[in-house]
Short mmCIF file of C-alpha atoms and ligand atoms in Angstrom, two decimals:
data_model
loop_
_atom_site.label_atom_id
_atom_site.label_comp_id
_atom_site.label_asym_id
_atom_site.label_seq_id
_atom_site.Cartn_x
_atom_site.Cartn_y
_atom_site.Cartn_z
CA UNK A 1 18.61 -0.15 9.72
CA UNK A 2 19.24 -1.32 6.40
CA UNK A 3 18.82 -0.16 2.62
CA UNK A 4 19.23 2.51 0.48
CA UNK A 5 19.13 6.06 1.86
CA UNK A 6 15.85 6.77 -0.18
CA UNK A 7 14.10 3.87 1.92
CA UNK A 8 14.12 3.45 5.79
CA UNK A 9 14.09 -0.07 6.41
CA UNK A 10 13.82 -1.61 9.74
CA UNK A 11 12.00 -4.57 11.02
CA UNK A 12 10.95 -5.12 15.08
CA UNK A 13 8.98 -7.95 16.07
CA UNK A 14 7.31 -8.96 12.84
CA UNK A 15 6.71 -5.86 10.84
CA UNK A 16 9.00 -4.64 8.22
CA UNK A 17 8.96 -0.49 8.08
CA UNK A 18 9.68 0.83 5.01
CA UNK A 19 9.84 4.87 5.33
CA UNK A 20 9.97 6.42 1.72
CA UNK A 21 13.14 8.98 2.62
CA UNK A 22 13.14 12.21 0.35
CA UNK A 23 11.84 14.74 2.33
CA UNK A 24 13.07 17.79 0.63
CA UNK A 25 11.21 16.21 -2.52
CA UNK A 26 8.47 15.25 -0.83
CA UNK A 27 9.46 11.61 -1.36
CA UNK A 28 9.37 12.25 -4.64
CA UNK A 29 10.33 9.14 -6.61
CA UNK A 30 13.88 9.04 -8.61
CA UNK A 31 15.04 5.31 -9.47
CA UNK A 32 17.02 5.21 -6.63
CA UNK A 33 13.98 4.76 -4.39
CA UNK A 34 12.44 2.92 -7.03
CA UNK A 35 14.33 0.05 -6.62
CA UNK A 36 15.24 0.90 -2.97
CA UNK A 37 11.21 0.14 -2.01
CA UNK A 38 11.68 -2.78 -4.40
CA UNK A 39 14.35 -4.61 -2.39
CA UNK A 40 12.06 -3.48 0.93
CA UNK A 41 8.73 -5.34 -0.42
CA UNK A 42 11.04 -8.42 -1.86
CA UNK A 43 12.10 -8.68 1.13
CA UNK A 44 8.65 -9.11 2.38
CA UNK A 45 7.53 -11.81 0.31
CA UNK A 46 10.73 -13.73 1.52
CA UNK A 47 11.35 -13.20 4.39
CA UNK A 48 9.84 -15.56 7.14
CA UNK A 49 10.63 -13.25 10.11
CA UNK A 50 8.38 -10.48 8.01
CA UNK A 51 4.69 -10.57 9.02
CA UNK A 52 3.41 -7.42 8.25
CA UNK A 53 4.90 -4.11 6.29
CA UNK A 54 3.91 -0.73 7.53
CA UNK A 55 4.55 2.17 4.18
CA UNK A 56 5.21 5.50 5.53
CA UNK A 57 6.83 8.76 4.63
CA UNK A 58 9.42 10.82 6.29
CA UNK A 59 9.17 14.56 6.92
CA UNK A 60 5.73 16.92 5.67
CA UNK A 61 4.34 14.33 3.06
CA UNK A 62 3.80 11.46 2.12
CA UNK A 63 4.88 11.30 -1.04
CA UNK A 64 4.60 13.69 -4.58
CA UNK A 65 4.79 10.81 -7.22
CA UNK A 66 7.18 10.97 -9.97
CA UNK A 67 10.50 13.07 -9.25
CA UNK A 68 9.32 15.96 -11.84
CA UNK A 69 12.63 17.68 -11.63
CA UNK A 70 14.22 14.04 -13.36
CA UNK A 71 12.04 15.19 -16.54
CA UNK A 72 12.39 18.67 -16.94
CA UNK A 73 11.83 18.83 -20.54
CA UNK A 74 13.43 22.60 -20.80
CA UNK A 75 16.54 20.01 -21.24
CA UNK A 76 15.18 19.69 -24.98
CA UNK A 77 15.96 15.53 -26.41
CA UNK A 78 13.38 13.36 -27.62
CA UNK A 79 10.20 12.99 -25.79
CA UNK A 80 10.67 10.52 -22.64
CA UNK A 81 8.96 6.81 -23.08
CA UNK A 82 6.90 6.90 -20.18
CA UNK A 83 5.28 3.87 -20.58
CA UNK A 84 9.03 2.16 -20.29
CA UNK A 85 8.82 4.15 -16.99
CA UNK A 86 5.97 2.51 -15.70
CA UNK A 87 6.80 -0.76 -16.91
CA UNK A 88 10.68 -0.72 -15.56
CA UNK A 89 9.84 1.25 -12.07
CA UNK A 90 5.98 1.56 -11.21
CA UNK A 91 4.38 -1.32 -12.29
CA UNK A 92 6.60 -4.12 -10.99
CA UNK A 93 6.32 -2.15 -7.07
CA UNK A 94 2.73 -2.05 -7.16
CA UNK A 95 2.25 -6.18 -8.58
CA UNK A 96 4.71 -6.77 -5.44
CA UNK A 97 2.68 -5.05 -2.81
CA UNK A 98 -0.52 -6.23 -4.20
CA UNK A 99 0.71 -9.70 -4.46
CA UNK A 100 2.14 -10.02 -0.73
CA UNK A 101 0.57 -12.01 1.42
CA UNK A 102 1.10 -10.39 4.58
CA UNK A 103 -0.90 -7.59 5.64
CA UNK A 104 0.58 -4.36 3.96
CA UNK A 105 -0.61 -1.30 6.47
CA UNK A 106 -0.27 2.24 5.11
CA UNK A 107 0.13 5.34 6.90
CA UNK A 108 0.16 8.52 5.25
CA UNK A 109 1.66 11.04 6.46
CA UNK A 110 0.82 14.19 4.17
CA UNK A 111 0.01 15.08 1.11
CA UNK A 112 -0.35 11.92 -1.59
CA UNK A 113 0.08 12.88 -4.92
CA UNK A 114 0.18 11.33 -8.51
CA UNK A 115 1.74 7.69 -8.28
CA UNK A 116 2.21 8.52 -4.45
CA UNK A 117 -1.69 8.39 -3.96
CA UNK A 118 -2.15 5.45 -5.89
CA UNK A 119 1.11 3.56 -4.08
CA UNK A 120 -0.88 4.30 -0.80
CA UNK A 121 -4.15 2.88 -2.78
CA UNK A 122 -2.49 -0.13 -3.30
CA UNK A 123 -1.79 -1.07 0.32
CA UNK A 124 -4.72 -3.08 2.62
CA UNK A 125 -5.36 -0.78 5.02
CA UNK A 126 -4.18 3.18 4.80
CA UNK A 127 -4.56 5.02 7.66
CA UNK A 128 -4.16 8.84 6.77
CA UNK A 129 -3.11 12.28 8.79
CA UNK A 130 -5.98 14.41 9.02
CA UNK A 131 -4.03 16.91 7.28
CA UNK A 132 -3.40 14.44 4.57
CA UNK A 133 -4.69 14.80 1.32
CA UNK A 134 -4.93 12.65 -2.08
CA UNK A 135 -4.52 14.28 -5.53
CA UNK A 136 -4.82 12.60 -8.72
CA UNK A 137 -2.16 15.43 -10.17
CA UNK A 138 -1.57 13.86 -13.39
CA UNK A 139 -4.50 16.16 -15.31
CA UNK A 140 -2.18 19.15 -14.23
CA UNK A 141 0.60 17.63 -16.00
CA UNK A 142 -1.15 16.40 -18.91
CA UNK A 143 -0.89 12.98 -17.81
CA UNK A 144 -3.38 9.99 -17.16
CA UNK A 145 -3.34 8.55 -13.78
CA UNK A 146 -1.33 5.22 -13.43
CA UNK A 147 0.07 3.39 -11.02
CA UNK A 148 -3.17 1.26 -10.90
CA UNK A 149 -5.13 4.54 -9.78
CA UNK A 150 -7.67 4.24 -12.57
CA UNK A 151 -8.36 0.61 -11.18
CA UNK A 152 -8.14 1.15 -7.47
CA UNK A 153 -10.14 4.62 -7.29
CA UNK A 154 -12.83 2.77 -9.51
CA UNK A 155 -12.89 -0.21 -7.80
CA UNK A 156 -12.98 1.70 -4.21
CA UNK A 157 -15.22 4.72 -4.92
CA UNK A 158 -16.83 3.54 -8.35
CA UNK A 159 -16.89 6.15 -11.62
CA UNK A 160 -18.47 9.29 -10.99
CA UNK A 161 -16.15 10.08 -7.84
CA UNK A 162 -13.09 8.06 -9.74
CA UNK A 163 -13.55 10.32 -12.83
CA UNK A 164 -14.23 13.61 -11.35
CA UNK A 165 -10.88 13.03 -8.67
CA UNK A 166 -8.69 12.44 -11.66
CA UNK A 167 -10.22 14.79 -14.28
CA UNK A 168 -10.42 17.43 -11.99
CA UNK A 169 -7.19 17.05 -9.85
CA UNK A 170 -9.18 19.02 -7.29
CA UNK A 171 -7.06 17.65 -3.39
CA UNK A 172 -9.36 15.22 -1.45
CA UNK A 173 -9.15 15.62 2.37
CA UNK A 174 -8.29 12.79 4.40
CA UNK A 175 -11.29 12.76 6.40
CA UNK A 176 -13.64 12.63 3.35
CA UNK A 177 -11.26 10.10 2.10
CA UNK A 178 -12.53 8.01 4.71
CA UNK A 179 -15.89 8.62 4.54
CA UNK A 180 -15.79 8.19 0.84
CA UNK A 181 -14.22 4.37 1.76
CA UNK A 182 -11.36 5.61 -0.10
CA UNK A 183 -9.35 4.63 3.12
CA UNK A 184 -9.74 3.22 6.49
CA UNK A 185 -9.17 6.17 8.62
CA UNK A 186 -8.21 9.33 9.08
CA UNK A 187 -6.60 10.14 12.57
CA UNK A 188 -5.06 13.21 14.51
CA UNK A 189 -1.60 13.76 12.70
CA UNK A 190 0.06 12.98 16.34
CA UNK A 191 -1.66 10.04 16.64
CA UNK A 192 -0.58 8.53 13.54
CA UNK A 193 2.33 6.79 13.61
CA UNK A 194 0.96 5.38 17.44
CA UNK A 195 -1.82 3.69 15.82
CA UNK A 196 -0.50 2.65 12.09
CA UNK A 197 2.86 0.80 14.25
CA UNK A 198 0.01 -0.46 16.58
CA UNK A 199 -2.38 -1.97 14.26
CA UNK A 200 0.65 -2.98 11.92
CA UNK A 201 2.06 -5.08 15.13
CA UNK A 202 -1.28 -6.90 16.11
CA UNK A 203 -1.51 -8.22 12.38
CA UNK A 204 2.24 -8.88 12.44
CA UNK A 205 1.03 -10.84 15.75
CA UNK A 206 -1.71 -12.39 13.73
CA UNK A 207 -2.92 -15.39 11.71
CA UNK A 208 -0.88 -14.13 9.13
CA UNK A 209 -1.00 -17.52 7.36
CA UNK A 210 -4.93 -17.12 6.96
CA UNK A 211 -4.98 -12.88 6.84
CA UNK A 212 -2.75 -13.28 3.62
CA UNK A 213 -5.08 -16.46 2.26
CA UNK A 214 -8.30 -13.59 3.12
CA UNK A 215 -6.69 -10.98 1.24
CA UNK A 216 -6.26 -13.56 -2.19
CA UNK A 217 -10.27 -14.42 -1.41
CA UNK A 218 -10.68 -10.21 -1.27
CA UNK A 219 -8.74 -9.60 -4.43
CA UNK A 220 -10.33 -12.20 -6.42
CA UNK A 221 -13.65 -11.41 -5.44
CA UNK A 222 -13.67 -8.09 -8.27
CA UNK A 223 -13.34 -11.11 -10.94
CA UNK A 224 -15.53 -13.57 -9.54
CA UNK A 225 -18.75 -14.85 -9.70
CA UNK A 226 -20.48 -15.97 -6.25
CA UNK A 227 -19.98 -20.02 -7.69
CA UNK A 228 -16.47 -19.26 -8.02
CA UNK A 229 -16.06 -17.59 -4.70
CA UNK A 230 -17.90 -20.00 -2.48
CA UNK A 231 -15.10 -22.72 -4.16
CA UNK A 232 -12.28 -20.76 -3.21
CA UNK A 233 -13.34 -20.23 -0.18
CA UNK A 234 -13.84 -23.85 0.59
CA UNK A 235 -10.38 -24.45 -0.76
CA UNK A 236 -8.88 -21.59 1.21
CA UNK A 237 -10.97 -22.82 4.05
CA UNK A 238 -9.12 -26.27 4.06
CA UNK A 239 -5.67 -24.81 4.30
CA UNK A 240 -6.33 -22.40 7.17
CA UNK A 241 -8.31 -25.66 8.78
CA UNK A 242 -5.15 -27.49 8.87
CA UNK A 243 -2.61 -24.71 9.95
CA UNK A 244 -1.30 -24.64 13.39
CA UNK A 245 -2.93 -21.27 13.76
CA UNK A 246 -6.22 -22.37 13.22
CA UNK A 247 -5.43 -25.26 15.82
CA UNK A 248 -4.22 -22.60 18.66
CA UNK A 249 -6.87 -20.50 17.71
CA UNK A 250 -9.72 -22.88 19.22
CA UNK A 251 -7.64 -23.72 21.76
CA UNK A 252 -6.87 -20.98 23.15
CA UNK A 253 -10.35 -19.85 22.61
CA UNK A 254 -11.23 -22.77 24.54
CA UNK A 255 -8.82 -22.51 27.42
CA UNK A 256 -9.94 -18.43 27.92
CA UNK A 257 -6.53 -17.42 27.02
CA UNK A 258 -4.98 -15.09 23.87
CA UNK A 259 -3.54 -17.05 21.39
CA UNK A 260 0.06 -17.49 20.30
CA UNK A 261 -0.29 -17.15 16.68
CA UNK A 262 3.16 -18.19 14.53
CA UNK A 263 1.79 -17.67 10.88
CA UNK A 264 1.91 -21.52 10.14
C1 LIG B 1 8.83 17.84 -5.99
C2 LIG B 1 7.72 17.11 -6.37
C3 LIG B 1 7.85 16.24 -7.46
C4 LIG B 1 10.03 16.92 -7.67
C5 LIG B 1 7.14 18.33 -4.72
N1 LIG B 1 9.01 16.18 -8.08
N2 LIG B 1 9.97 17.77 -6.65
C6 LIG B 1 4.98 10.48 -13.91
C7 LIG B 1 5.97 10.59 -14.93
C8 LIG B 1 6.78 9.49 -15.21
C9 LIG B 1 6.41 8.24 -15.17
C10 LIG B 1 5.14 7.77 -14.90
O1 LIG B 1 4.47 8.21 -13.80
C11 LIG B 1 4.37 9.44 -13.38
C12 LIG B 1 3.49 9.45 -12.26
C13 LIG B 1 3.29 10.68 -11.47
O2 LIG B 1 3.42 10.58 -10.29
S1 LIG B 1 2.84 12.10 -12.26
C14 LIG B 1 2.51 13.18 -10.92
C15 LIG B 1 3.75 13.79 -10.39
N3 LIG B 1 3.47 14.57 -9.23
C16 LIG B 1 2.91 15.78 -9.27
O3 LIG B 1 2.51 16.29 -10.29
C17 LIG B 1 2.84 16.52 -7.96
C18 LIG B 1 3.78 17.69 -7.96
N4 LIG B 1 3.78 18.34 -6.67
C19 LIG B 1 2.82 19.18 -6.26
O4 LIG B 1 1.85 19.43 -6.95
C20 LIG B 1 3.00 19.80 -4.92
O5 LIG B 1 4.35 19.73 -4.57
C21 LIG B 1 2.15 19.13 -3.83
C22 LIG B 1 0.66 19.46 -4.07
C23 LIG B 1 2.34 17.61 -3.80
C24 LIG B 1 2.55 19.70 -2.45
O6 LIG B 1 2.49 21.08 -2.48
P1 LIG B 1 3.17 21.94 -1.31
O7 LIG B 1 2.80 21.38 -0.02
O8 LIG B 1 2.86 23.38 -1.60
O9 LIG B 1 4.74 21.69 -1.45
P2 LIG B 1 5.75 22.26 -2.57
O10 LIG B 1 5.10 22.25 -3.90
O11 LIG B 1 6.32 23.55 -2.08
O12 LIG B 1 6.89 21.12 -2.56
C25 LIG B 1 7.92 21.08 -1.58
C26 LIG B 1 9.20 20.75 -2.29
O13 LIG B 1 9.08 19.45 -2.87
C27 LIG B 1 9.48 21.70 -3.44
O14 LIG B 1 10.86 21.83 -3.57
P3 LIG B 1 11.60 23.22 -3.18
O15 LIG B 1 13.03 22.97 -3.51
O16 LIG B 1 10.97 24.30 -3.98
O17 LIG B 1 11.34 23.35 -1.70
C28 LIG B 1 8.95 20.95 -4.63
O18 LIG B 1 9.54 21.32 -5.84
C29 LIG B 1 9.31 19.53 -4.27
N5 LIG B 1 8.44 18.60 -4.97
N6 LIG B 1 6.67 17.43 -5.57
N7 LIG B 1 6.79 15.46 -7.87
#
């Protein structure tokens, strides 16, 4: 295990698990575990033996967004900059895990609130706790949702839902989460961490070379039109043709046997 206490970092046959580590808090976020999941998803991007990430929480939830207790303005002093906030601590985390391309697997464990939803948002594929739930808090605070919430929730569920979750801060289910499309599934609480590590190892085990060239075609497909997308995908198209994967792909396909995928 390495990293800071505030992030559980271990990595086991491809996938790199980063366990946000304040329980008492919630996982609350103070800088500490700021940078601490920083340093985790770096690591990600450069690390060759890294093929996959799996985002969890430790303890009763997942995690609670911004440390509140770090702003308690009963301490009088000017008024805090929180757009320096976002900009020092937020913003840089979620342009790494949106920019990684390696399959990022979420699994939430409880309750996902403020920048803690939209952290889980910003992953590929979340896999939620029944008991889970998602709040947009930020209205209760007198805040506007950020890290990328206002563009994921729109983008995923479109306005009417994305306004009324973050006007309202009313605590979506896990279950209707997933039937929303909000996520990819919500499973028995026991079964959770089973099938996140699962489906976390058979993309570690993966094509990662051409999973993490799919995800760029996903990502620019918000921006694109159909011309542009039917280009990219021809030029994506010609570097998974030439990668060794693609190569053992047909061949084992061809020889009725699984195939040994290395991420080349
Ligand atoms: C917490 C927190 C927490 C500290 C639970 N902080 N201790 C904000 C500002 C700066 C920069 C830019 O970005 C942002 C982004 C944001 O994320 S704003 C949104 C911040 N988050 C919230 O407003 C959520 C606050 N938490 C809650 O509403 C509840 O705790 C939820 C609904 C998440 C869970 O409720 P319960 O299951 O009833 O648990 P609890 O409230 O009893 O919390 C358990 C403990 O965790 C408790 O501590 P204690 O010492 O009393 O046992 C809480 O104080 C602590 N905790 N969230 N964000």
């Amino acid at each position: 295990m390495t990293g800071s206490e505030t992030v559980l970092v271990t990595l086991a046959d491809g996938v790199l698990k980063l366990t946000l580590n304040r329980p008492d808090k919630l996982n609350s976020f103070n800088e500490e575990m700021h940078l601490a999941l920083r340093a985790g998803v770096e690591r990600a991007h450069s690390d060759a033996e890294v093929r996959a990430v799996l985002l969890t929480g430790a303890g009763r939830g997942f995690c609670a967004g911004q440390d509140l207790g770090n702003r308690d303005p009963r301490k009088g002093g000017p008024a805090p900059d929180l757009g320096h906030t976002l900009d020092t601590f937020y913003n840089p985390n979620l342009r790494l895990i949106r920019s990684l391309e390696k399959p990022v697997i979420c699994a939430v464990n409880g309750v996902a609130a403020g920048a803690g939803a939209n952290i889980a948002l910003a992953c590929d594929i979340v896999l939620a706790a029944k008991s889970a739930k998602f709040i947009q808090a930020f209205a209760k605070i007198g805040l506007v949702p950020d890290a990328g919430g206002t563009w994921s929730l729109t983008r995923l569920l479109g306005e009417a839902r994305a306004k009324a979750l973050t006007l309202t801060a009313e605590p979506l289910g896990a279950e209707r989460a997933a039937d929303w499309g909000l996520i990819w599934k919500a499973v028995e609480d026991g079964d959770l961490m089973a099938e996140a590590g699962a489906l976390a190892l058979s993309l570690a085990n993966g094509p990662t070379l051409g999973l993490g060239l799919t995800k760029r075609l996903i990502h620019a497909a918000a921006t694109s039109s159909l011309d542009q997308q039917l280009d990219m995908e021809r030029d994506l198209q010609q570097i998974a043709g030439r990668s060794d994967d693609y190569a053992e792909g047909v061949t084992a396909f061809l020889e009725k046997r699984k195939a040994e995928f290395k991420g080349k």
